[in-house]
Amino acid sequence: MGSGKTTIGQRLAQKLGLQFHDSDHEIEATTGASVNLIFDIEGESGFRERETRMLDKLSQMSDVLVATGGGIVLSEKNRQMLKQGGTVVYLSTSVEQQLDRLRRDKTRPLLQTDDKQAKLLELAEIRNPLYESVADITVTIRGRNVDGTIHSIMEALKQFNASNQPAGQAGETSHGS
């Protein structure tokens, strides 16, 4: 939450020639209701069920970059879909940076509390180990602008892809005749 995943995801998808999807925005488009309204009517558990169904749909698509909602890693089923669905990039950010970005945000149901910092610390304690468990690549946001973050992700993807090529293919190049 507040890591910039939608902004970064949109720009990164453009650079990589992929379609971009934000799971929360897709849920809103499908239901015609905001995430806040879904939380109000169905509670967090109802939203999480919708989130799992949307992740299932998005993870079956090809040539896409998906930005997920911050709590998507809470479900073991979701973590399995993420691991099987493609390369997972975790945008790690500090609670202080999240607080700075989200101080006046009224759109995130879990932050509608008097002590946003305490809530973000609580969420980080639960979620960060889960993010780390599914991440193929972790990029720390702290101190980077969007372009710098995208550059870091692109470099990390190159290294990740090179190290995950089948044996005998790493470093090979094709030559035209």
mmCIF file of C-alpha atoms in Angstrom:
data_model
loop_
_atom_site.group_PDB
_atom_site.id
_atom_site.type_symbol
_atom_site.label_atom_id
_atom_site.label_comp_id
_atom_site.label_asym_id
_atom_site.label_seq_id
_atom_site.Cartn_x
_atom_site.Cartn_y
_atom_site.Cartn_z
ATOM 1 C CA MET A 1 0.000 0.000 0.000
ATOM 2 C CA GLY A 2 1.419 3.352 -1.041
ATOM 3 C CA SER A 3 4.448 1.878 -2.806
ATOM 4 C CA GLY A 4 3.474 3.361 -6.172
ATOM 5 C CA LYS A 5 2.706 -0.014 -7.744
ATOM 6 C CA THR A 6 -0.044 1.309 -10.036
ATOM 7 C CA THR A 7 2.008 4.215 -11.389
ATOM 8 C CA ILE A 8 5.151 2.118 -11.690
ATOM 9 C CA GLY A 9 3.209 -0.837 -13.118
ATOM 10 C CA GLN A 10 1.574 1.245 -15.837
ATOM 11 C CA ARG A 11 4.874 2.726 -16.985
ATOM 12 C CA LEU A 12 6.760 -0.582 -16.727
ATOM 13 C CA ALA A 13 4.066 -2.396 -18.728
ATOM 14 C CA GLN A 14 4.428 0.218 -21.477
ATOM 15 C CA LYS A 15 8.197 -0.283 -21.597
ATOM 16 C CA LEU A 16 7.809 -4.062 -21.710
ATOM 17 C CA GLY A 17 4.973 -4.033 -24.262
ATOM 18 C CA LEU A 18 2.503 -5.643 -21.859
ATOM 19 C CA GLN A 19 -1.099 -4.901 -20.973
ATOM 20 C CA PHE A 20 -1.478 -3.415 -17.493
ATOM 21 C CA HIS A 21 -4.145 -4.448 -15.002
ATOM 22 C CA ASP A 22 -4.610 -3.257 -11.422
ATOM 23 C CA SER A 23 -6.588 -5.910 -9.536
ATOM 24 C CA ASP A 24 -8.413 -3.368 -7.348
ATOM 25 C CA HIS A 25 -9.405 -1.269 -10.367
ATOM 26 C CA GLU A 26 -10.558 -4.410 -12.167
ATOM 27 C CA ILE A 27 -12.756 -5.330 -9.187
ATOM 28 C CA GLU A 28 -14.227 -1.834 -9.179
ATOM 29 C CA ALA A 29 -14.887 -1.971 -12.938
ATOM 30 C CA THR A 30 -16.499 -5.410 -12.676
ATOM 31 C CA THR A 31 -18.723 -4.586 -9.696
ATOM 32 C CA GLY A 32 -19.432 -0.933 -10.395
ATOM 33 C CA ALA A 33 -18.556 -0.273 -6.752
ATOM 34 C CA SER A 34 -15.505 1.204 -5.051
ATOM 35 C CA VAL A 35 -13.268 -0.914 -2.856
ATOM 36 C CA ASN A 36 -14.485 1.195 0.090
ATOM 37 C CA LEU A 37 -18.130 0.396 -0.681
ATOM 38 C CA ILE A 38 -17.377 -3.315 -1.068
ATOM 39 C CA PHE A 39 -15.630 -3.255 2.336
ATOM 40 C CA ASP A 40 -18.635 -1.415 3.840
ATOM 41 C CA ILE A 41 -21.203 -3.858 2.446
ATOM 42 C CA GLU A 42 -19.357 -7.186 2.380
ATOM 43 C CA GLY A 43 -16.586 -6.601 4.892
ATOM 44 C CA GLU A 44 -12.953 -7.434 4.343
ATOM 45 C CA SER A 45 -13.707 -11.137 3.875
ATOM 46 C CA GLY A 46 -16.150 -10.412 1.031
ATOM 47 C CA PHE A 47 -13.612 -8.184 -0.648
ATOM 48 C CA ARG A 48 -10.870 -10.797 -0.249
ATOM 49 C CA GLU A 49 -13.089 -13.388 -1.978
ATOM 50 C CA ARG A 50 -13.572 -11.010 -4.904
ATOM 51 C CA GLU A 51 -9.835 -10.332 -4.921
ATOM 52 C CA THR A 52 -9.054 -14.064 -5.197
ATOM 53 C CA ARG A 53 -11.490 -14.500 -8.095
ATOM 54 C CA MET A 54 -9.969 -11.504 -9.885
ATOM 55 C CA LEU A 55 -6.424 -12.761 -9.346
ATOM 56 C CA ASP A 56 -7.452 -16.128 -10.784
ATOM 57 C CA LYS A 57 -8.839 -14.388 -13.863
ATOM 58 C CA LEU A 58 -5.821 -12.099 -14.321
ATOM 59 C CA SER A 59 -3.256 -14.842 -13.711
ATOM 60 C CA GLN A 60 -4.679 -16.836 -16.612
ATOM 61 C CA MET A 61 -3.996 -14.003 -19.059
ATOM 62 C CA SER A 62 -0.769 -13.764 -21.007
ATOM 63 C CA ASP A 63 1.374 -10.738 -21.828
ATOM 64 C CA VAL A 64 0.115 -8.781 -18.824
ATOM 65 C CA LEU A 65 1.601 -6.946 -15.889
ATOM 66 C CA VAL A 66 -0.665 -7.051 -12.835
ATOM 67 C CA ALA A 67 -0.524 -4.736 -9.842
ATOM 68 C CA THR A 68 -2.259 -6.371 -6.903
ATOM 69 C CA GLY A 69 -3.917 -4.942 -3.847
ATOM 70 C CA GLY A 70 -1.732 -4.847 -0.762
ATOM 71 C CA GLY A 71 -3.581 -7.592 1.105
ATOM 72 C CA ILE A 72 -3.640 -10.124 -1.701
ATOM 73 C CA VAL A 73 -0.789 -12.087 -0.081
ATOM 74 C CA LEU A 74 -2.871 -12.875 3.004
ATOM 75 C CA SER A 75 -4.420 -15.897 1.282
ATOM 76 C CA GLU A 76 -2.331 -19.025 0.727
ATOM 77 C CA LYS A 77 -4.327 -19.670 -2.458
ATOM 78 C CA ASN A 78 -3.392 -16.207 -3.742
ATOM 79 C CA ARG A 79 0.266 -16.704 -2.870
ATOM 80 C CA GLN A 80 0.254 -19.956 -4.853
ATOM 81 C CA MET A 81 -1.386 -18.245 -7.854
ATOM 82 C CA LEU A 82 1.186 -15.454 -7.713
ATOM 83 C CA LYS A 83 4.104 -17.899 -7.624
ATOM 84 C CA GLN A 84 2.692 -19.951 -10.499
ATOM 85 C CA GLY A 85 1.450 -17.018 -12.563
ATOM 86 C CA GLY A 86 4.709 -15.361 -13.499
ATOM 87 C CA THR A 87 7.551 -13.297 -12.110
ATOM 88 C CA VAL A 88 6.601 -11.543 -8.872
ATOM 89 C CA VAL A 89 8.200 -8.172 -8.137
ATOM 90 C CA TYR A 90 7.801 -6.888 -4.579
ATOM 91 C CA LEU A 91 8.067 -3.109 -4.228
ATOM 92 C CA SER A 92 9.365 -2.756 -0.694
ATOM 93 C CA THR A 93 8.768 0.558 1.024
ATOM 94 C CA SER A 94 9.130 1.859 4.555
ATOM 95 C CA VAL A 95 6.180 2.617 6.810
ATOM 96 C CA GLU A 96 7.427 6.211 6.973
ATOM 97 C CA GLN A 97 7.253 6.535 3.194
ATOM 98 C CA GLN A 98 3.818 4.899 3.108
ATOM 99 C CA LEU A 99 2.613 7.277 5.811
ATOM 100 C CA ASP A 100 3.944 10.259 3.883
ATOM 101 C CA ARG A 101 2.149 9.151 0.697
ATOM 102 C CA LEU A 102 -1.091 8.056 2.368
ATOM 103 C CA ARG A 103 -1.497 10.631 5.149
ATOM 104 C CA ARG A 104 -4.560 12.256 3.552
ATOM 105 C CA ASP A 105 -5.818 9.235 1.595
ATOM 106 C CA LYS A 106 -9.514 8.493 2.108
ATOM 107 C CA THR A 107 -9.795 5.639 -0.407
ATOM 108 C CA ARG A 108 -8.149 2.831 1.567
ATOM 109 C CA PRO A 109 -10.580 1.187 3.968
ATOM 110 C CA LEU A 110 -7.932 -0.251 6.289
ATOM 111 C CA LEU A 111 -6.436 3.217 6.835
ATOM 112 C CA GLN A 112 -9.638 4.886 7.993
ATOM 113 C CA THR A 113 -8.288 5.079 11.526
ATOM 114 C CA ASP A 114 -6.913 7.787 13.799
ATOM 115 C CA ASP A 115 -3.480 6.151 14.039
ATOM 116 C CA LYS A 116 -2.428 5.404 10.468
ATOM 117 C CA GLN A 117 1.173 4.749 11.490
ATOM 118 C CA ALA A 118 0.183 2.041 13.988
ATOM 119 C CA LYS A 119 -2.047 0.419 11.368
ATOM 120 C CA LEU A 120 0.697 0.492 8.708
ATOM 121 C CA LEU A 121 3.175 -1.020 11.192
ATOM 122 C CA GLU A 122 0.671 -3.776 12.005
ATOM 123 C CA LEU A 123 0.065 -4.494 8.313
ATOM 124 C CA ALA A 124 3.807 -4.509 7.567
ATOM 125 C CA GLU A 125 4.484 -6.999 10.349
ATOM 126 C CA ILE A 126 1.934 -9.405 8.900
ATOM 127 C CA ARG A 127 2.344 -8.791 5.177
ATOM 128 C CA ASN A 128 6.044 -8.126 4.567
ATOM 129 C CA PRO A 129 7.151 -11.719 5.292
ATOM 130 C CA LEU A 130 4.392 -12.949 2.964
ATOM 131 C CA TYR A 131 5.489 -10.581 0.197
ATOM 132 C CA GLU A 132 9.060 -11.774 0.633
ATOM 133 C CA SER A 133 7.955 -15.411 0.455
ATOM 134 C CA VAL A 134 6.387 -14.994 -3.003
ATOM 135 C CA ALA A 135 8.766 -12.435 -4.502
ATOM 136 C CA ASP A 136 11.151 -13.444 -7.241
ATOM 137 C CA ILE A 137 12.569 -9.912 -7.182
ATOM 138 C CA THR A 138 12.495 -7.308 -4.409
ATOM 139 C CA VAL A 139 13.067 -3.657 -5.246
ATOM 140 C CA THR A 140 13.338 -1.118 -2.449
ATOM 141 C CA ILE A 141 11.475 2.082 -3.284
ATOM 142 C CA ARG A 142 13.140 4.305 -0.667
ATOM 143 C CA GLY A 143 14.925 7.260 -2.228
ATOM 144 C CA ARG A 144 14.054 6.446 -5.848
ATOM 145 C CA ASN A 145 11.779 8.262 -8.227
ATOM 146 C CA VAL A 146 9.493 6.379 -10.634
ATOM 147 C CA ASP A 147 12.063 6.296 -13.450
ATOM 148 C CA GLY A 148 14.792 5.089 -11.094
ATOM 149 C CA THR A 149 12.523 2.370 -9.738
ATOM 150 C CA ILE A 150 11.558 1.233 -13.232
ATOM 151 C CA HIS A 151 15.229 1.110 -14.213
ATOM 152 C CA SER A 152 15.999 -0.991 -11.116
ATOM 153 C CA ILE A 153 13.140 -3.372 -11.917
ATOM 154 C CA MET A 154 14.250 -3.723 -15.550
ATOM 155 C CA GLU A 155 17.816 -4.544 -14.459
ATOM 156 C CA ALA A 156 16.593 -7.023 -11.856
ATOM 157 C CA LEU A 157 14.328 -8.680 -14.444
ATOM 158 C CA LYS A 158 17.271 -9.061 -16.836
ATOM 159 C CA GLN A 159 19.354 -10.717 -14.131
ATOM 160 C CA PHE A 160 16.457 -12.898 -12.986
ATOM 161 C CA ASN A 161 15.630 -14.044 -16.514
ATOM 162 C CA ALA A 162 19.284 -14.751 -17.312
ATOM 163 C CA SER A 163 19.695 -16.848 -14.181
ATOM 164 C CA ASN A 164 16.499 -18.799 -14.867
ATOM 165 C CA GLN A 165 17.192 -19.844 -18.472
ATOM 166 C CA PRO A 166 17.422 -23.591 -19.087
ATOM 167 C CA ALA A 167 20.923 -25.044 -18.940
ATOM 168 C CA GLY A 168 22.918 -24.468 -22.097
ATOM 169 C CA GLN A 169 20.975 -21.320 -23.076
ATOM 170 C CA ALA A 170 22.440 -18.717 -20.756
ATOM 171 C CA GLY A 171 24.565 -16.282 -22.669
ATOM 172 C CA GLU A 172 23.709 -17.719 -26.069
ATOM 173 C CA THR A 173 22.925 -15.319 -28.848
ATOM 174 C CA SER A 174 21.325 -16.014 -32.164
ATOM 175 C CA HIS A 175 23.123 -15.082 -35.352
ATOM 176 C CA GLY A 176 21.484 -14.413 -38.691
ATOM 177 C CA SER A 177 22.960 -15.926 -41.825
#
